[in-house]
mmCIF file of C-alpha atoms in Angstrom:
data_model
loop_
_atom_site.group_PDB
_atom_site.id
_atom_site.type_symbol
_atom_site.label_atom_id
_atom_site.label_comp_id
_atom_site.label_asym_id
_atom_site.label_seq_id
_atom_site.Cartn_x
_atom_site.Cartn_y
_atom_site.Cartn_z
ATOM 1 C CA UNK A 1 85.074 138.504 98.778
ATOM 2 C CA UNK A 2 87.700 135.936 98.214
ATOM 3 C CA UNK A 3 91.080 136.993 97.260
ATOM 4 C CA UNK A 4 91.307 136.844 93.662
ATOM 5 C CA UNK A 5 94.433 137.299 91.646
ATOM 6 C CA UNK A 6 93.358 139.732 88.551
ATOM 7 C CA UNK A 7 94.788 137.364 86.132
ATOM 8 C CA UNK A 8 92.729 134.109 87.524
ATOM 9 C CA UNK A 9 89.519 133.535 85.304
ATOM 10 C CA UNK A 10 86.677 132.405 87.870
ATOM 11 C CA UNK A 11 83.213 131.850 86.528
ATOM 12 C CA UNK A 12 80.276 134.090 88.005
ATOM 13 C CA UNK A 13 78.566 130.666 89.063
ATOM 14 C CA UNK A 14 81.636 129.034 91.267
ATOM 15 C CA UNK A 15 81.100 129.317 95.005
ATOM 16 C CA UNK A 16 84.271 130.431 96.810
ATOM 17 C CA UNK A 17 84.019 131.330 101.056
ATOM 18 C CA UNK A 18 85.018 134.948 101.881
ATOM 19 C CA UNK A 19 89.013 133.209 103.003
ATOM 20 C CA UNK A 20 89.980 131.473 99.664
ATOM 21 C CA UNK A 21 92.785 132.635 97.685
ATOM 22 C CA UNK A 22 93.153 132.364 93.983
ATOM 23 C CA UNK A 23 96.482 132.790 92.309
ATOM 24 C CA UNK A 24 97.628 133.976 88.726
ATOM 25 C CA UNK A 25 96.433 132.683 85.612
ATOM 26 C CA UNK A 26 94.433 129.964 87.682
ATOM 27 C CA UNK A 27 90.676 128.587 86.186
ATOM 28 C CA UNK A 28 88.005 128.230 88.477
ATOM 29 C CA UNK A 29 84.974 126.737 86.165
ATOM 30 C CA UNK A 30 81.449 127.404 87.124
ATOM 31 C CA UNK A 31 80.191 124.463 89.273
ATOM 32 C CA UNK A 32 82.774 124.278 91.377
ATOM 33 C CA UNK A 33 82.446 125.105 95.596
ATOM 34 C CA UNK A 34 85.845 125.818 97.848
ATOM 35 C CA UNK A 35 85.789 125.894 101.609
ATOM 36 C CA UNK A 36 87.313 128.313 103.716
ATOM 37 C CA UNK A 37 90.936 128.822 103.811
ATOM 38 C CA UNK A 38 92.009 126.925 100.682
ATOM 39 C CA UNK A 39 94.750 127.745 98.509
ATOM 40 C CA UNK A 40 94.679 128.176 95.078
ATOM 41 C CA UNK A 41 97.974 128.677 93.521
ATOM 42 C CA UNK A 42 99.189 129.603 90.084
ATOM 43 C CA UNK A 43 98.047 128.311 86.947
ATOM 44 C CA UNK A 44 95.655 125.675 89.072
ATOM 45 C CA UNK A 45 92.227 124.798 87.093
ATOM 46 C CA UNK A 46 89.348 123.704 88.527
ATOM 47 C CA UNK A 47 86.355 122.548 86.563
ATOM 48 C CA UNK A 48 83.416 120.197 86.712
ATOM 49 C CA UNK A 49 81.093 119.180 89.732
ATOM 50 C CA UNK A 50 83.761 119.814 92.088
ATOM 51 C CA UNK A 51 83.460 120.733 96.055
ATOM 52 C CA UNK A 52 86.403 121.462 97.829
ATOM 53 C CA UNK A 53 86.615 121.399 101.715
ATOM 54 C CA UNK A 54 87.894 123.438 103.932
ATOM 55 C CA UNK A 55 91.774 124.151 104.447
ATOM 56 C CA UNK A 56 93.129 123.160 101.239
ATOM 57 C CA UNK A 57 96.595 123.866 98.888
ATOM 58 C CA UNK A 58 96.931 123.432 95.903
ATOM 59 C CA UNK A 59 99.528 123.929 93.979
ATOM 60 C CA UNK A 60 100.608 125.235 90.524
ATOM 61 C CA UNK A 61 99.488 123.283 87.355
ATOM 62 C CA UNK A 62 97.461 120.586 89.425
ATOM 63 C CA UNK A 63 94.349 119.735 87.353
ATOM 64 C CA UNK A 64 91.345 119.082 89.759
ATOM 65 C CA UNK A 65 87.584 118.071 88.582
ATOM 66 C CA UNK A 66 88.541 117.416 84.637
ATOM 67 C CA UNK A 67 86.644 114.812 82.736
ATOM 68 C CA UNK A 68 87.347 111.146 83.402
ATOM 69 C CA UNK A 69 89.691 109.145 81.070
ATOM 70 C CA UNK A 70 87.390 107.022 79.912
ATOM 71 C CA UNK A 71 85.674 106.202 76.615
ATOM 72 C CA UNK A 72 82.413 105.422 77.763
ATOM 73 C CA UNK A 73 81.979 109.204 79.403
ATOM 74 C CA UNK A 74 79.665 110.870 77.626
ATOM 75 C CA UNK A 75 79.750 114.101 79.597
ATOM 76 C CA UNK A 76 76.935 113.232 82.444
ATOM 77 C CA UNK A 77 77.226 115.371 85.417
ATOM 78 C CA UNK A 78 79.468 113.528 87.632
ATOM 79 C CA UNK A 79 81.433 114.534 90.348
ATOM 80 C CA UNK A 80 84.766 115.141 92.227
ATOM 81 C CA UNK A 81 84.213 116.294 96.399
ATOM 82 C CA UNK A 82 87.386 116.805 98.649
ATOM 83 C CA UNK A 83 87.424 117.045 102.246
ATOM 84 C CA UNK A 84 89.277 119.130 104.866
ATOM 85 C CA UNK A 85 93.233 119.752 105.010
ATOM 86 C CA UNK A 86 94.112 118.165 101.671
ATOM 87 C CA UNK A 87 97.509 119.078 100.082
ATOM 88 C CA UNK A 88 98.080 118.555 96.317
ATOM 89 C CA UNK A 89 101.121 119.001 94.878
ATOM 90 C CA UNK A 90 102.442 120.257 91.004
ATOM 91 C CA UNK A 91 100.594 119.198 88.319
ATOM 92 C CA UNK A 92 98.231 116.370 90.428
ATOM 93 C CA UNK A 93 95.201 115.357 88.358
ATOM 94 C CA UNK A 94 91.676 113.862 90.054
ATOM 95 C CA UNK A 95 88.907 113.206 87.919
ATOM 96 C CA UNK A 96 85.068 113.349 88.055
ATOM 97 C CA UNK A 97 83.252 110.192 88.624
ATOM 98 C CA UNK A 98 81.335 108.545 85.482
ATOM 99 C CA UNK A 99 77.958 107.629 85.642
ATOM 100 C CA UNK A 100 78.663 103.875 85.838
ATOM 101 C CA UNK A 101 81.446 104.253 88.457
ATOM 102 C CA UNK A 102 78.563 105.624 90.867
ATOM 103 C CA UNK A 103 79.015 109.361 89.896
ATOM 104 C CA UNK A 104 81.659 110.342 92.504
ATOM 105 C CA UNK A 105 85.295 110.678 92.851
ATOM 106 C CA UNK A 106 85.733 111.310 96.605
ATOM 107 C CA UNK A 107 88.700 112.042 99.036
ATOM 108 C CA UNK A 108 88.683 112.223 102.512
ATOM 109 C CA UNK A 109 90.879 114.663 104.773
ATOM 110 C CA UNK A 110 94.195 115.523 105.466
ATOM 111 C CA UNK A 111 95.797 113.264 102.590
ATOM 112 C CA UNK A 112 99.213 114.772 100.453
ATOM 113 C CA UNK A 113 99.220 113.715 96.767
ATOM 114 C CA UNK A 114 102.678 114.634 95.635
ATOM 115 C CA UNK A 115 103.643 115.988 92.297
ATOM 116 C CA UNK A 116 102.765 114.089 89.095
ATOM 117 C CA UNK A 117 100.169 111.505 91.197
ATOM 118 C CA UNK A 118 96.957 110.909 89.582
ATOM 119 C CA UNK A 119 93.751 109.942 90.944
ATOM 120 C CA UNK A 120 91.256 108.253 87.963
ATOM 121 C CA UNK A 121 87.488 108.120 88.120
ATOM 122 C CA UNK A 122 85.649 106.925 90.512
ATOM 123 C CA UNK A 123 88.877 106.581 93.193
ATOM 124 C CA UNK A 124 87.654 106.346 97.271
ATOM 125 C CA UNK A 125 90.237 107.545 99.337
ATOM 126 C CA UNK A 126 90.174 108.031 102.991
ATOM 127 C CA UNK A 127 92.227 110.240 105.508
ATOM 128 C CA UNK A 128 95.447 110.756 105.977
ATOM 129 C CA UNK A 129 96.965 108.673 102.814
ATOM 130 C CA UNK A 130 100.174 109.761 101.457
ATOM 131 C CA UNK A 131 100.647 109.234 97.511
ATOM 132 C CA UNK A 132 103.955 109.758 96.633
ATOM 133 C CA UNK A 133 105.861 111.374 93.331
ATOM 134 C CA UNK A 134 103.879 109.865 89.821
ATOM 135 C CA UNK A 135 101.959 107.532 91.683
ATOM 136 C CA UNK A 136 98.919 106.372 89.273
ATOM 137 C CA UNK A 137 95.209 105.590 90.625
ATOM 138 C CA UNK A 138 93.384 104.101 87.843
ATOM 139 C CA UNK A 139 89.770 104.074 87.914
ATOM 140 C CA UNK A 140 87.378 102.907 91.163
ATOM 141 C CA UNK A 141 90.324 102.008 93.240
ATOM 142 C CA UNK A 142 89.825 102.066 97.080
ATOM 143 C CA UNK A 143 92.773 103.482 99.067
ATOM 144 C CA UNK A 144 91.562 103.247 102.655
ATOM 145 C CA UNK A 145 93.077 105.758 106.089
ATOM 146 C CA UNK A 146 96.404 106.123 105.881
ATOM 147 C CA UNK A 147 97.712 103.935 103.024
ATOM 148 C CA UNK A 148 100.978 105.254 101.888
ATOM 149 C CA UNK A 149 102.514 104.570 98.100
ATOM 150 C CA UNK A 150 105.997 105.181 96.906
ATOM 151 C CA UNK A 151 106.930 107.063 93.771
ATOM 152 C CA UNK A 152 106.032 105.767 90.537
ATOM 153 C CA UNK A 153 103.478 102.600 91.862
ATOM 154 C CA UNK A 154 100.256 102.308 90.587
ATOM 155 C CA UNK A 155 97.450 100.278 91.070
ATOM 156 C CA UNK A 156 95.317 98.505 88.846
ATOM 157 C CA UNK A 157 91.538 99.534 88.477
ATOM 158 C CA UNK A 158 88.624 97.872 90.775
ATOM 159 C CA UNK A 159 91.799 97.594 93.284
ATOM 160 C CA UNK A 160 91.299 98.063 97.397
ATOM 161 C CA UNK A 161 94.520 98.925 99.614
ATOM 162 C CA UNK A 162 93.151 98.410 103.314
ATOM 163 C CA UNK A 163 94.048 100.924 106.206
ATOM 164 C CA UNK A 164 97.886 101.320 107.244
ATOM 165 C CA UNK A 165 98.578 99.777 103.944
ATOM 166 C CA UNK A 166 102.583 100.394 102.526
ATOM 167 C CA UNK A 167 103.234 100.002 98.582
ATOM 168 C CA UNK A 168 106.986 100.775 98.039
ATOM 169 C CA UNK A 169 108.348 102.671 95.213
ATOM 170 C CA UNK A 170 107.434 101.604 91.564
ATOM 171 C CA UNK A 171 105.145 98.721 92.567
ATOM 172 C CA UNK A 172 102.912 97.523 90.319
ATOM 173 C CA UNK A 173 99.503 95.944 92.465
ATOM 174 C CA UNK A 174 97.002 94.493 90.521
ATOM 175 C CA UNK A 175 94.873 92.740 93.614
ATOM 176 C CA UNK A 176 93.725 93.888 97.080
ATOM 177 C CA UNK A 177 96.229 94.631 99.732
ATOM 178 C CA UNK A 178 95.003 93.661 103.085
ATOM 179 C CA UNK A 179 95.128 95.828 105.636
ATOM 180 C CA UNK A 180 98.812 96.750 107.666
ATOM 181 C CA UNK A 181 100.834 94.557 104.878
ATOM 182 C CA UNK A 182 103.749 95.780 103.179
ATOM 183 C CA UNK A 183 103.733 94.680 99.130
ATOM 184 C CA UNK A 184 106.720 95.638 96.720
ATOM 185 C CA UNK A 185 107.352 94.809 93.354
ATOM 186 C CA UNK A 186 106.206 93.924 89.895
ATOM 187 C CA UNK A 187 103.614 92.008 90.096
ATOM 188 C CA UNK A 188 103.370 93.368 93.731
ATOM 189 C CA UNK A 189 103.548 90.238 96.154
ATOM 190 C CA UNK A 190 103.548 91.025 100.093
ATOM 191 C CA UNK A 191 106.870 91.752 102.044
ATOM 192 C CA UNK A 192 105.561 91.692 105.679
ATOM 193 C CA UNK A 193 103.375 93.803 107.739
ATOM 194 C CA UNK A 194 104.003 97.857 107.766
ATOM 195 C CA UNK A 195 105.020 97.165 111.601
ATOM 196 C CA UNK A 196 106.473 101.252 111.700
ATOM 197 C CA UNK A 197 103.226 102.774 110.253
ATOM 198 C CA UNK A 198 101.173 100.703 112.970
ATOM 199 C CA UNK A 199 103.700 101.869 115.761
ATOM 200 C CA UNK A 200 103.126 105.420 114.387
ATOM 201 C CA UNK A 201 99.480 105.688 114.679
ATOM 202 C CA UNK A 202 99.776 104.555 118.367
ATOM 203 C CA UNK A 203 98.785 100.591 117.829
ATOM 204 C CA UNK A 204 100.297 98.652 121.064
ATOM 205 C CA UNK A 205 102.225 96.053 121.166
ATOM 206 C CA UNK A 206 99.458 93.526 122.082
ATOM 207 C CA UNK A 207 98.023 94.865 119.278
ATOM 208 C CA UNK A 208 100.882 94.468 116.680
ATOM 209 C CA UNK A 209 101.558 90.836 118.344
ATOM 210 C CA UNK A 210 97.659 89.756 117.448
ATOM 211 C CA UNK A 211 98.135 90.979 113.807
ATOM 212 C CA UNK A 212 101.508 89.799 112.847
ATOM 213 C CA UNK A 213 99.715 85.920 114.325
ATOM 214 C CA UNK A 214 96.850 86.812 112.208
ATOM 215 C CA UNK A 215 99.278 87.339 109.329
ATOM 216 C CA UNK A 216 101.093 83.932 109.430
ATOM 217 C CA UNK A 217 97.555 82.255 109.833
ATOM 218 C CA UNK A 218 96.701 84.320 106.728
ATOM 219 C CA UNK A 219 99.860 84.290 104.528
ATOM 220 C CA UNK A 220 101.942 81.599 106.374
ATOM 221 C CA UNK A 221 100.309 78.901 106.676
ATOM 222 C CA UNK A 222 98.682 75.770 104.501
ATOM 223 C CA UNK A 223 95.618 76.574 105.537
ATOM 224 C CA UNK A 224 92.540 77.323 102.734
ATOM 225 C CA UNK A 225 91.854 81.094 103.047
ATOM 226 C CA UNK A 226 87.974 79.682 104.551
ATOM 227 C CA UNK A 227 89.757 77.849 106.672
ATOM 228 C CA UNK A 228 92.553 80.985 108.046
ATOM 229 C CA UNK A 229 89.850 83.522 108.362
ATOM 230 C CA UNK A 230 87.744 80.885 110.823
ATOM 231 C CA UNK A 231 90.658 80.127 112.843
ATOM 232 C CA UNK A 232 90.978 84.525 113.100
ATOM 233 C CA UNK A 233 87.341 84.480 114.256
ATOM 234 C CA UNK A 234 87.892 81.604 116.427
ATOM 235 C CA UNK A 235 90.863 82.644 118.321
ATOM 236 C CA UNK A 236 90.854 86.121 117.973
ATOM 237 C CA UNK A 237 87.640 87.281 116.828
ATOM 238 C CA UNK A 238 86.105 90.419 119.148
ATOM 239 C CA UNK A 239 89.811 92.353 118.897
ATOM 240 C CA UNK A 240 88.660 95.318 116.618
ATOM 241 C CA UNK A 241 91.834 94.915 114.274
ATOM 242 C CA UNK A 242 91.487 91.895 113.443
ATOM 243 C CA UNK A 243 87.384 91.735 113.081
ATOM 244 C CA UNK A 244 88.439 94.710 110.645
ATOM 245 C CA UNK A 245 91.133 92.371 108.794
ATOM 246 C CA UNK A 246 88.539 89.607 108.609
ATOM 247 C CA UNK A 247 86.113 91.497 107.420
ATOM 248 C CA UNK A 248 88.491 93.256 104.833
ATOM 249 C CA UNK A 249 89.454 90.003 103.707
ATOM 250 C CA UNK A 250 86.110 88.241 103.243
ATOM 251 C CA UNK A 251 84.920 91.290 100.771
ATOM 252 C CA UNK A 252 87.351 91.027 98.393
ATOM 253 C CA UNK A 253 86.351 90.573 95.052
ATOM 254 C CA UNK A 254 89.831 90.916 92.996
ATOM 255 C CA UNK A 255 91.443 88.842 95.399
ATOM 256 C CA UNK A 256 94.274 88.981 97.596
ATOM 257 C CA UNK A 257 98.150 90.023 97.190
ATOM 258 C CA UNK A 258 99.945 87.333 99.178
#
């Protein structure tokens, strides 16, 4: 049996593995699944569809699985599925998905969501992603591996951050980011390329050298965005980071953050 604090209210119907723990006062609604070796802490509540991985904490007052902040939810049966090694702070909040959103909320492994953050409706994000202090997610935004946002940013809804992404503190983005680009401010406009994170996650220095070129053809020069990503395919096309820029680039549909 999982370890269950006396005080903690968990419905008959929730599935929790033998190795979960469940602190005080905490909620645990009846469709809701936890992996093994997740944390529960104090005064946490869990409701709706919700599955949660394996290897989880989560900490005291964080909301997890609540209804989606939307007026057009009309309580369908959405839901909210976390992965592995996930760490969310004080009072985080991640919604269900809402029928027109595509019915899911999902995050991916190993990310931190720090106190306050809030992850809307609908929200993809990947692995490894680091949301810092009050960071807002509004609904159906796309946070791909290992995007990192400062305290008090948000980003507006229908909004994709590619991989190795860097928002700083209290930026406002209201278009894509591309991939390995640093954006700051309010509107957020791009401040370079996130040249640490890359180094971090072992990218060589070939490597960095072909993207910060593909950058300048991007954001640097006078060329016609058409026109940038064919001279990318053209002189630099088969390198998997930049297919993955190209390709990042062509599918945007809010448009880019230059």
């Amino acid at each position: 049996m999982a370890q269950v604090h006396p005080t903690a209210v968990v419905h008959p119907g929730a599935r929790l593995h033998e190795t979960v723990e469940v602190g005080p006062y905490a909620v645990i609604g009846e469709k809701v699944t936890i992996g093994e070796g997740s944390r529960i802490g104090p005064h946490v509540v869990i409701d709706g569809r919700t599955t949660i991985g394996a290897r989880n904490r989560i900490f005291p007052f964080a909301a997890v699985g609540g209804a989606p902040q939307d007026l057009k939810y009309a309580g369908e049966d959405t839901q909210l599925i976390i992965g592995d090694g996930n760490t969310l702070r004080e009072s985080t909040t991640l919604n269900i998905g809402t029928a027109g959103g595509g019915g899911v909320t999902r995050v991916g492994n190993n990310n931190l969501f720090m106190a306050y953050s809030h992850v809307a409706h609908d929200c993809v994000v990947g692995n490894g992603c680091v949301i810092a202090n009050s960071v807002a997610l509004a609904g159906h935004v796309v946070l791909e591996d290992a995007v990192i946002l400062g305290g008090l940013s948000a980003v507006h809804q229908f909004t994709r951050l590619g991989k190795h992404a860097f928002i700083a503190g209290g930026s406002m983005v209201v278009m894509d980011v591309a991939p390995y680009c640093t954006a700051q401010g309010d509107r957020a406009e791009l401040a370079g390329l996130n040249v640490v994170g890359l180094q971090r996650h072992g990218f060589s220095e070939e490597q960095i050298g072909r993207i910060k070129e593909a950058y300048k053809i991007l954001f640097r020069s006078k060329l016609q965005l058409a026109e940038a990503l064919a001279q990318l395919k053209a002189e630099m096309g088969g390198q998997p980071e930049i297919d993955y820029l190209v390709d990042f680039v062509s599918q945007s549909k809010r448009g880019l953050t230059r």
